[in-house]
Amino acid sequence: MNDDVIRAAPMPGRLRTAWDAARVYFGLGVLGVLGFLWSLLAVPLYYLLPRRLGQALGRGLIHHAFRFYLRTLAAIGACRFDLSALDALRGQAPMIIAPNHPTLIDAVLVISRLPGLACIMKASILDNPSLGAGARLARYIRNDSLRNMINLAVADLHEGHHLLLFPEGTRSTRLPIGAVRGSVGLIAKQAQVPVQTVFIETDSPFLAKGWPLFRRPLLPITYRLRLGRRFDAPQDVQTFVAELEAYFRCALADACLPAPLTSTQDDD
């Protein structure tokens, strides 16, 4: 999404501070309103529509909602996005899309470019009556049981979809990337699909690990996505995971990434 940012004339310090705060809270508000409206629609559709139709509709609407949201952030000059590298993956055979995970907005960035994408989510979010309604309609995958998560992910890949899976399992707890978990290798091996690495870079620690939700960042924030190496389906999971982590560390050594503010949390 190489959207041009609207550039305003320079503002005095206090006025600029107020304008930046307004853009941050407006952006969070837009996301909240989109989520609320989508939940109102998704709850009845989950029960009324057949599984495959509900899944396709749910994923399609989430894709378009996130695309609209990022365009809104770009239009008000809050963010700059360079996400077009992901467009090369559209229409390709099933694979795992495996990005690093510096901030909370990462899934939004990827889903906004790839319609029909499956996603693994925290069970607590899926179970939330308001936050999880749209994700349940889209048949996003729960992460509460490793065996069930792997089975559902493999089945979704065999249906011809891409799967978004952050190899760290949570936002990065150290630079340039946290420890890679074995689930990415297990799913790739059982589904016999490749793993496409993706590099997410940003010049701001906004919504990185430990960042308070309503703390105001400096604007505009730049997000850039690049495609990395595509790994074949592994035969030895442990060896694959070690190789994948080493590759990320090497490839991201000079990347523009924010330092996590804390490594004590284990939420996403």
PDB file of N, CA, C and O in Angstrom, residues 25-87:
ATOM      1  N   TYR A  25      -5.472   8.906  18.561  1.00  0.00           N
ATOM      2  CA  TYR A  25      -6.729   8.467  19.160  1.00  0.00           C
ATOM      3  C   TYR A  25      -7.825   8.275  18.117  1.00  0.00           C
ATOM      4  O   TYR A  25      -8.673   7.396  18.250  1.00  0.00           O
ATOM      5  N   PHE A  26      -7.766   9.080  17.055  1.00  0.00           N
ATOM      6  CA  PHE A  26      -8.721   8.882  15.964  1.00  0.00           C
ATOM      7  C   PHE A  26      -8.482   7.528  15.301  1.00  0.00           C
ATOM      8  O   PHE A  26      -9.433   6.784  15.014  1.00  0.00           O
ATOM      9  N   GLY A  27      -7.210   7.199  15.071  1.00  0.00           N
ATOM     10  CA  GLY A  27      -6.891   5.910  14.461  1.00  0.00           C
ATOM     11  C   GLY A  27      -7.349   4.744  15.318  1.00  0.00           C
ATOM     12  O   GLY A  27      -7.938   3.777  14.818  1.00  0.00           O
ATOM     13  N   LEU A  28      -7.102   4.821  16.618  1.00  0.00           N
ATOM     14  CA  LEU A  28      -7.558   3.758  17.515  1.00  0.00           C
ATOM     15  C   LEU A  28      -9.084   3.696  17.538  1.00  0.00           C
ATOM     16  O   LEU A  28      -9.676   2.614  17.596  1.00  0.00           O
ATOM     17  N   GLY A  29      -9.716   4.875  17.479  1.00  0.00           N
ATOM     18  CA  GLY A  29     -11.181   4.905  17.477  1.00  0.00           C
ATOM     19  C   GLY A  29     -11.769   4.280  16.229  1.00  0.00           C
ATOM     20  O   GLY A  29     -12.777   3.553  16.304  1.00  0.00           O
ATOM     21  N   VAL A  30     -11.167   4.565  15.070  1.00  0.00           N
ATOM     22  CA  VAL A  30     -11.650   3.968  13.819  1.00  0.00           C
ATOM     23  C   VAL A  30     -11.561   2.449  13.887  1.00  0.00           C
ATOM     24  O   VAL A  30     -12.503   1.742  13.492  1.00  0.00           O
ATOM     25  N   LEU A  31     -10.448   1.948  14.405  1.00  0.00           N
ATOM     26  CA  LEU A  31     -10.301   0.499  14.513  1.00  0.00           C
ATOM     27  C   LEU A  31     -11.341  -0.084  15.459  1.00  0.00           C
ATOM     28  O   LEU A  31     -11.921  -1.142  15.186  1.00  0.00           O
ATOM     29  N   GLY A  32     -11.602   0.617  16.567  1.00  0.00           N
ATOM     30  CA  GLY A  32     -12.612   0.148  17.505  1.00  0.00           C
ATOM     31  C   GLY A  32     -14.009   0.130  16.902  1.00  0.00           C
ATOM     32  O   GLY A  32     -14.775  -0.821  17.100  1.00  0.00           O
ATOM     33  N   VAL A  33     -14.348   1.166  16.154  1.00  0.00           N
ATOM     34  CA  VAL A  33     -15.673   1.236  15.521  1.00  0.00           C
ATOM     35  C   VAL A  33     -15.816   0.146  14.463  1.00  0.00           C
ATOM     36  O   VAL A  33     -16.859  -0.513  14.373  1.00  0.00           O
ATOM     37  N   LEU A  34     -14.777  -0.048  13.648  1.00  0.00           N
ATOM     38  CA  LEU A  34     -14.823  -1.111  12.644  1.00  0.00           C
ATOM     39  C   LEU A  34     -15.035  -2.472  13.303  1.00  0.00           C
ATOM     40  O   LEU A  34     -15.821  -3.290  12.826  1.00  0.00           O
ATOM     41  N   GLY A  35     -14.307  -2.712  14.396  1.00  0.00           N
ATOM     42  CA  GLY A  35     -14.449  -3.980  15.094  1.00  0.00           C
ATOM     43  C   GLY A  35     -15.835  -4.170  15.671  1.00  0.00           C
ATOM     44  O   GLY A  35     -16.410  -5.262  15.602  1.00  0.00           O
ATOM     45  N   PHE A  36     -16.397  -3.091  16.232  1.00  0.00           N
ATOM     46  CA  PHE A  36     -17.738  -3.182  16.820  1.00  0.00           C
ATOM     47  C   PHE A  36     -18.797  -3.459  15.759  1.00  0.00           C
ATOM     48  O   PHE A  36     -19.642  -4.355  15.925  1.00  0.00           O
ATOM     49  N   LEU A  37     -18.749  -2.702  14.651  1.00  0.00           N
ATOM     50  CA  LEU A  37     -19.735  -2.899  13.590  1.00  0.00           C
ATOM     51  C   LEU A  37     -19.611  -4.284  12.959  1.00  0.00           C
ATOM     52  O   LEU A  37     -20.619  -4.939  12.663  1.00  0.00           O
ATOM     53  N   TRP A  38     -18.376  -4.737  12.785  1.00  0.00           N
ATOM     54  CA  TRP A  38     -18.156  -6.048  12.199  1.00  0.00           C
ATOM     55  C   TRP A  38     -18.669  -7.143  13.117  1.00  0.00           C
ATOM     56  O   TRP A  38     -19.235  -8.137  12.667  1.00  0.00           O
ATOM     57  N   SER A  39     -18.513  -6.959  14.417  1.00  0.00           N
ATOM     58  CA  SER A  39     -18.999  -7.955  15.371  1.00  0.00           C
ATOM     59  C   SER A  39     -20.526  -8.062  15.327  1.00  0.00           C
ATOM     60  O   SER A  39     -21.078  -9.168  15.400  1.00  0.00           O
ATOM     61  N   LEU A  40     -21.202  -6.921  15.212  1.00  0.00           N
ATOM     62  CA  LEU A  40     -22.659  -6.940  15.137  1.00  0.00           C
ATOM     63  C   LEU A  40     -23.146  -7.751  13.937  1.00  0.00           C
ATOM     64  O   LEU A  40     -24.158  -8.458  14.014  1.00  0.00           O
ATOM     65  N   LEU A  41     -22.416  -7.658  12.841  1.00  0.00           N
ATOM     66  CA  LEU A  41     -22.789  -8.391  11.632  1.00  0.00           C
ATOM     67  C   LEU A  41     -22.343  -9.846  11.701  1.00  0.00           C
ATOM     68  O   LEU A  41     -23.056 -10.756  11.252  1.00  0.00           O
ATOM     69  N   ALA A  42     -21.175 -10.086  12.296  1.00  0.00           N
ATOM     70  CA  ALA A  42     -20.584 -11.422  12.261  1.00  0.00           C
ATOM     71  C   ALA A  42     -21.301 -12.421  13.153  1.00  0.00           C
ATOM     72  O   ALA A  42     -21.350 -13.617  12.827  1.00  0.00           O
ATOM     73  N   VAL A  43     -21.856 -11.967  14.270  1.00  0.00           N
ATOM     74  CA  VAL A  43     -22.505 -12.898  15.202  1.00  0.00           C
ATOM     75  C   VAL A  43     -23.639 -13.665  14.538  1.00  0.00           C
ATOM     76  O   VAL A  43     -23.656 -14.901  14.554  1.00  0.00           O
ATOM     77  N   PRO A  44     -24.630 -12.993  13.927  1.00  0.00           N
ATOM     78  CA  PRO A  44     -25.697 -13.776  13.288  1.00  0.00           C
ATOM     79  C   PRO A  44     -25.218 -14.559  12.069  1.00  0.00           C
ATOM     80  O   PRO A  44     -25.692 -15.671  11.821  1.00  0.00           O
ATOM     81  N   LEU A  45     -24.254 -14.000  11.306  1.00  0.00           N
ATOM     82  CA  LEU A  45     -23.780 -14.702  10.116  1.00  0.00           C
ATOM     83  C   LEU A  45     -23.070 -16.005  10.467  1.00  0.00           C
ATOM     84  O   LEU A  45     -23.115 -16.969   9.698  1.00  0.00           O
ATOM     85  N   TYR A  46     -22.417 -16.034  11.620  1.00  0.00           N
ATOM     86  CA  TYR A  46     -21.721 -17.243  12.049  1.00  0.00           C
ATOM     87  C   TYR A  46     -22.693 -18.415  12.163  1.00  0.00           C
ATOM     88  O   TYR A  46     -22.354 -19.559  11.828  1.00  0.00           O
ATOM     89  N   TYR A  47     -23.893 -18.152  12.619  1.00  0.00           N
ATOM     90  CA  TYR A  47     -24.881 -19.211  12.815  1.00  0.00           C
ATOM     91  C   TYR A  47     -25.741 -19.445  11.580  1.00  0.00           C
ATOM     92  O   TYR A  47     -26.283 -20.540  11.387  1.00  0.00           O
ATOM     93  N   LEU A  48     -25.855 -18.433  10.713  1.00  0.00           N
ATOM     94  CA  LEU A  48     -26.763 -18.543   9.567  1.00  0.00           C
ATOM     95  C   LEU A  48     -26.085 -19.122   8.325  1.00  0.00           C
ATOM     96  O   LEU A  48     -26.740 -19.819   7.531  1.00  0.00           O
ATOM     97  N   LEU A  49     -24.805 -18.844   8.153  1.00  0.00           N
ATOM     98  CA  LEU A  49     -24.132 -19.225   6.913  1.00  0.00           C
ATOM     99  C   LEU A  49     -23.441 -20.574   7.030  1.00  0.00           C
ATOM    100  O   LEU A  49     -22.937 -20.929   8.102  1.00  0.00           O
ATOM    101  N   PRO A  50     -23.386 -21.346   5.946  1.00  0.00           N
ATOM    102  CA  PRO A  50     -22.559 -22.558   5.939  1.00  0.00           C
ATOM    103  C   PRO A  50     -21.104 -22.207   6.220  1.00  0.00           C
ATOM    104  O   PRO A  50     -20.658 -21.081   5.942  1.00  0.00           O
ATOM    105  N   ARG A  51     -20.352 -23.164   6.729  1.00  0.00           N
ATOM    106  CA  ARG A  51     -18.983 -22.905   7.164  1.00  0.00           C
ATOM    107  C   ARG A  51     -18.129 -22.276   6.063  1.00  0.00           C
ATOM    108  O   ARG A  51     -17.474 -21.251   6.292  1.00  0.00           O
ATOM    109  N   ARG A  52     -18.108 -22.883   4.885  1.00  0.00           N
ATOM    110  CA  ARG A  52     -17.218 -22.391   3.824  1.00  0.00           C
ATOM    111  C   ARG A  52     -17.615 -20.992   3.365  1.00  0.00           C
ATOM    112  O   ARG A  52     -16.752 -20.142   3.117  1.00  0.00           O
ATOM    113  N   LEU A  53     -18.907 -20.730   3.261  1.00  0.00           N
ATOM    114  CA  LEU A  53     -19.353 -19.409   2.842  1.00  0.00           C
ATOM    115  C   LEU A  53     -19.040 -18.372   3.916  1.00  0.00           C
ATOM    116  O   LEU A  53     -18.575 -17.265   3.617  1.00  0.00           O
ATOM    117  N   GLY A  54     -19.298 -18.732   5.172  1.00  0.00           N
ATOM    118  CA  GLY A  54     -18.989 -17.814   6.259  1.00  0.00           C
ATOM    119  C   GLY A  54     -17.505 -17.518   6.346  1.00  0.00           C
ATOM    120  O   GLY A  54     -17.091 -16.374   6.571  1.00  0.00           O
ATOM    121  N   GLN A  55     -16.691 -18.549   6.150  1.00  0.00           N
ATOM    122  CA  GLN A  55     -15.240 -18.374   6.186  1.00  0.00           C
ATOM    123  C   GLN A  55     -14.777 -17.424   5.089  1.00  0.00           C
ATOM    124  O   GLN A  55     -13.996 -16.494   5.348  1.00  0.00           O
ATOM    125  N   ALA A  56     -15.249 -17.637   3.864  1.00  0.00           N
ATOM    126  CA  ALA A  56     -14.839 -16.787   2.747  1.00  0.00           C
ATOM    127  C   ALA A  56     -15.306 -15.351   2.947  1.00  0.00           C
ATOM    128  O   ALA A  56     -14.543 -14.400   2.725  1.00  0.00           O
ATOM    129  N   LEU A  57     -16.559 -15.182   3.391  1.00  0.00           N
ATOM    130  CA  LEU A  57     -17.081 -13.839   3.619  1.00  0.00           C
ATOM    131  C   LEU A  57     -16.332 -13.157   4.756  1.00  0.00           C
ATOM    132  O   LEU A  57     -15.944 -11.987   4.661  1.00  0.00           O
ATOM    133  N   GLY A  58     -16.115 -13.902   5.844  1.00  0.00           N
ATOM    134  CA  GLY A  58     -15.434 -13.327   6.994  1.00  0.00           C
ATOM    135  C   GLY A  58     -14.026 -12.869   6.669  1.00  0.00           C
ATOM    136  O   GLY A  58     -13.616 -11.755   7.018  1.00  0.00           O
ATOM    137  N   ARG A  59     -13.270 -13.711   5.976  1.00  0.00           N
ATOM    138  CA  ARG A  59     -11.897 -13.341   5.643  1.00  0.00           C
ATOM    139  C   ARG A  59     -11.854 -12.196   4.639  1.00  0.00           C
ATOM    140  O   ARG A  59     -10.993 -11.308   4.722  1.00  0.00           O
ATOM    141  N   GLY A  60     -12.789 -12.212   3.707  1.00  0.00           N
ATOM    142  CA  GLY A  60     -12.824 -11.133   2.722  1.00  0.00           C
ATOM    143  C   GLY A  60     -13.139  -9.790   3.350  1.00  0.00           C
ATOM    144  O   GLY A  60     -12.502  -8.772   3.035  1.00  0.00           O
ATOM    145  N   LEU A  61     -14.098  -9.758   4.266  1.00  0.00           N
ATOM    146  CA  LEU A  61     -14.469  -8.498   4.894  1.00  0.00           C
ATOM    147  C   LEU A  61     -13.374  -7.993   5.829  1.00  0.00           C
ATOM    148  O   LEU A  61     -13.131  -6.785   5.915  1.00  0.00           O
ATOM    149  N   ILE A  62     -12.714  -8.892   6.532  1.00  0.00           N
ATOM    150  CA  ILE A  62     -11.598  -8.475   7.383  1.00  0.00           C
ATOM    151  C   ILE A  62     -10.479  -7.874   6.525  1.00  0.00           C
ATOM    152  O   ILE A  62      -9.899  -6.842   6.871  1.00  0.00           O
ATOM    153  N   HIS A  63     -10.184  -8.517   5.408  1.00  0.00           N
ATOM    154  CA  HIS A  63      -9.174  -7.999   4.483  1.00  0.00           C
ATOM    155  C   HIS A  63      -9.512  -6.580   4.046  1.00  0.00           C
ATOM    156  O   HIS A  63      -8.665  -5.669   4.111  1.00  0.00           O
ATOM    157  N   HIS A  64     -10.741  -6.356   3.608  1.00  0.00           N
ATOM    158  CA  HIS A  64     -11.131  -5.028   3.119  1.00  0.00           C
ATOM    159  C   HIS A  64     -11.210  -4.012   4.250  1.00  0.00           C
ATOM    160  O   HIS A  64     -10.870  -2.830   4.050  1.00  0.00           O
ATOM    161  N   ALA A  65     -11.643  -4.433   5.434  1.00  0.00           N
ATOM    162  CA  ALA A  65     -11.700  -3.520   6.576  1.00  0.00           C
ATOM    163  C   ALA A  65     -10.301  -3.055   6.969  1.00  0.00           C
ATOM    164  O   ALA A  65     -10.078  -1.868   7.238  1.00  0.00           O
ATOM    165  N   PHE A  66      -9.355  -3.984   6.996  1.00  0.00           N
ATOM    166  CA  PHE A  66      -7.986  -3.619   7.343  1.00  0.00           C
ATOM    167  C   PHE A  66      -7.373  -2.734   6.258  1.00  0.00           C
ATOM    168  O   PHE A  66      -6.602  -1.814   6.557  1.00  0.00           O
ATOM    169  N   ARG A  67      -7.691  -3.009   5.017  1.00  0.00           N
ATOM    170  CA  ARG A  67      -7.175  -2.180   3.917  1.00  0.00           C
ATOM    171  C   ARG A  67      -7.712  -0.752   4.046  1.00  0.00           C
ATOM    172  O   ARG A  67      -6.976   0.220   3.884  1.00  0.00           O
ATOM    173  N   PHE A  68      -9.010  -0.632   4.354  1.00  0.00           N
ATOM    174  CA  PHE A  68      -9.610   0.684   4.564  1.00  0.00           C
ATOM    175  C   PHE A  68      -8.964   1.395   5.749  1.00  0.00           C
ATOM    176  O   PHE A  68      -8.686   2.601   5.703  1.00  0.00           O
ATOM    177  N   TYR A  69      -8.714   0.650   6.818  1.00  0.00           N
ATOM    178  CA  TYR A  69      -8.122   1.229   8.018  1.00  0.00           C
ATOM    179  C   TYR A  69      -6.730   1.797   7.739  1.00  0.00           C
ATOM    180  O   TYR A  69      -6.416   2.926   8.142  1.00  0.00           O
ATOM    181  N   LEU A  70      -5.900   1.046   7.018  1.00  0.00           N
ATOM    182  CA  LEU A  70      -4.560   1.533   6.714  1.00  0.00           C
ATOM    183  C   LEU A  70      -4.604   2.731   5.768  1.00  0.00           C
ATOM    184  O   LEU A  70      -3.792   3.659   5.892  1.00  0.00           O
ATOM    185  N   ARG A  71      -5.539   2.731   4.845  1.00  0.00           N
ATOM    186  CA  ARG A  71      -5.684   3.883   3.957  1.00  0.00           C
ATOM    187  C   ARG A  71      -6.093   5.123   4.759  1.00  0.00           C
ATOM    188  O   ARG A  71      -5.674   6.246   4.447  1.00  0.00           O
ATOM    189  N   THR A  72      -6.924   4.918   5.774  1.00  0.00           N
ATOM    190  CA  THR A  72      -7.329   6.033   6.626  1.00  0.00           C
ATOM    191  C   THR A  72      -6.126   6.601   7.378  1.00  0.00           C
ATOM    192  O   THR A  72      -5.941   7.821   7.458  1.00  0.00           O
ATOM    193  N   LEU A  73      -5.296   5.730   7.942  1.00  0.00           N
ATOM    194  CA  LEU A  73      -4.098   6.182   8.653  1.00  0.00           C
ATOM    195  C   LEU A  73      -3.159   6.942   7.719  1.00  0.00           C
ATOM    196  O   LEU A  73      -2.541   7.939   8.120  1.00  0.00           O
ATOM    197  N   ALA A  74      -3.030   6.461   6.485  1.00  0.00           N
ATOM    198  CA  ALA A  74      -2.177   7.155   5.519  1.00  0.00           C
ATOM    199  C   ALA A  74      -2.775   8.507   5.133  1.00  0.00           C
ATOM    200  O   ALA A  74      -2.056   9.499   4.992  1.00  0.00           O
ATOM    201  N   ALA A  75      -4.093   8.566   4.982  1.00  0.00           N
ATOM    202  CA  ALA A  75      -4.749   9.796   4.547  1.00  0.00           C
ATOM    203  C   ALA A  75      -4.611  10.917   5.564  1.00  0.00           C
ATOM    204  O   ALA A  75      -4.513  12.092   5.199  1.00  0.00           O
ATOM    205  N   ILE A  76      -4.598  10.585   6.851  1.00  0.00           N
ATOM    206  CA  ILE A  76      -4.460  11.619   7.877  1.00  0.00           C
ATOM    207  C   ILE A  76      -2.994  11.890   8.223  1.00  0.00           C
ATOM    208  O   ILE A  76      -2.696  12.688   9.113  1.00  0.00           O
ATOM    209  N   GLY A  77      -2.095  11.222   7.510  1.00  0.00           N
ATOM    210  CA  GLY A  77      -0.677  11.477   7.705  1.00  0.00           C
ATOM    211  C   GLY A  77      -0.087  10.840   8.936  1.00  0.00           C
ATOM    212  O   GLY A  77       1.011  11.199   9.359  1.00  0.00           O
ATOM    213  N   ALA A  78      -0.792   9.849   9.521  1.00  0.00           N
ATOM    214  CA  ALA A  78      -0.275   9.196  10.723  1.00  0.00           C
ATOM    215  C   ALA A  78       0.787   8.160  10.390  1.00  0.00           C
ATOM    216  O   ALA A  78       1.696   7.929  11.193  1.00  0.00           O
ATOM    217  N   CYS A  79       0.667   7.525   9.230  1.00  0.00           N
ATOM    218  CA  CYS A  79       1.573   6.433   8.873  1.00  0.00           C
ATOM    219  C   CYS A  79       1.919   6.479   7.392  1.00  0.00           C
ATOM    220  O   CYS A  79       1.160   7.021   6.574  1.00  0.00           O
ATOM    221  N   ARG A  80       3.049   5.873   7.077  1.00  0.00           N
ATOM    222  CA  ARG A  80       3.434   5.609   5.690  1.00  0.00           C
ATOM    223  C   ARG A  80       3.597   4.103   5.548  1.00  0.00           C
ATOM    224  O   ARG A  80       4.200   3.468   6.421  1.00  0.00           O
ATOM    225  N   PHE A  81       3.073   3.546   4.473  1.00  0.00           N
ATOM    226  CA  PHE A  81       3.113   2.097   4.288  1.00  0.00           C
ATOM    227  C   PHE A  81       3.757   1.738   2.949  1.00  0.00           C
ATOM    228  O   PHE A  81       3.438   2.337   1.926  1.00  0.00           O
ATOM    229  N   ASP A  82       4.627   0.767   2.993  1.00  0.00           N
ATOM    230  CA  ASP A  82       5.190   0.165   1.779  1.00  0.00           C
ATOM    231  C   ASP A  82       5.010  -1.349   1.930  1.00  0.00           C
ATOM    232  O   ASP A  82       5.869  -2.044   2.457  1.00  0.00           O
ATOM    233  N   LEU A  83       3.866  -1.837   1.481  1.00  0.00           N
ATOM    234  CA  LEU A  83       3.480  -3.232   1.686  1.00  0.00           C
ATOM    235  C   LEU A  83       3.348  -3.998   0.377  1.00  0.00           C
ATOM    236  O   LEU A  83       2.951  -5.162   0.382  1.00  0.00           O
ATOM    237  N   SER A  84       3.667  -3.386  -0.728  1.00  0.00           N
ATOM    238  CA  SER A  84       3.366  -3.964  -2.036  1.00  0.00           C
ATOM    239  C   SER A  84       4.130  -5.248  -2.322  1.00  0.00           C
ATOM    240  O   SER A  84       3.738  -6.008  -3.207  1.00  0.00           O
ATOM    241  N   ALA A  85       5.206  -5.514  -1.601  1.00  0.00           N
ATOM    242  CA  ALA A  85       5.965  -6.745  -1.843  1.00  0.00           C
ATOM    243  C   ALA A  85       5.092  -7.986  -1.649  1.00  0.00           C
ATOM    244  O   ALA A  85       5.310  -9.013  -2.308  1.00  0.00           O
ATOM    245  N   LEU A  86       4.093  -7.895  -0.782  1.00  0.00           N
ATOM    246  CA  LEU A  86       3.230  -9.043  -0.519  1.00  0.00           C
ATOM    247  C   LEU A  86       2.337  -9.392  -1.706  1.00  0.00           C
ATOM    248  O   LEU A  86       1.855 -10.522  -1.800  1.00  0.00           O
ATOM    249  N   ASP A  87       2.119  -8.446  -2.590  1.00  0.00           N
ATOM    250  CA  ASP A  87       1.214  -8.693  -3.715  1.00  0.00           C
ATOM    251  C   ASP A  87       1.709  -9.835  -4.600  1.00  0.00           C
ATOM    252  O   ASP A  87       0.915 -10.496  -5.273  1.00  0.00           O
TER     253      ASP A  87
END
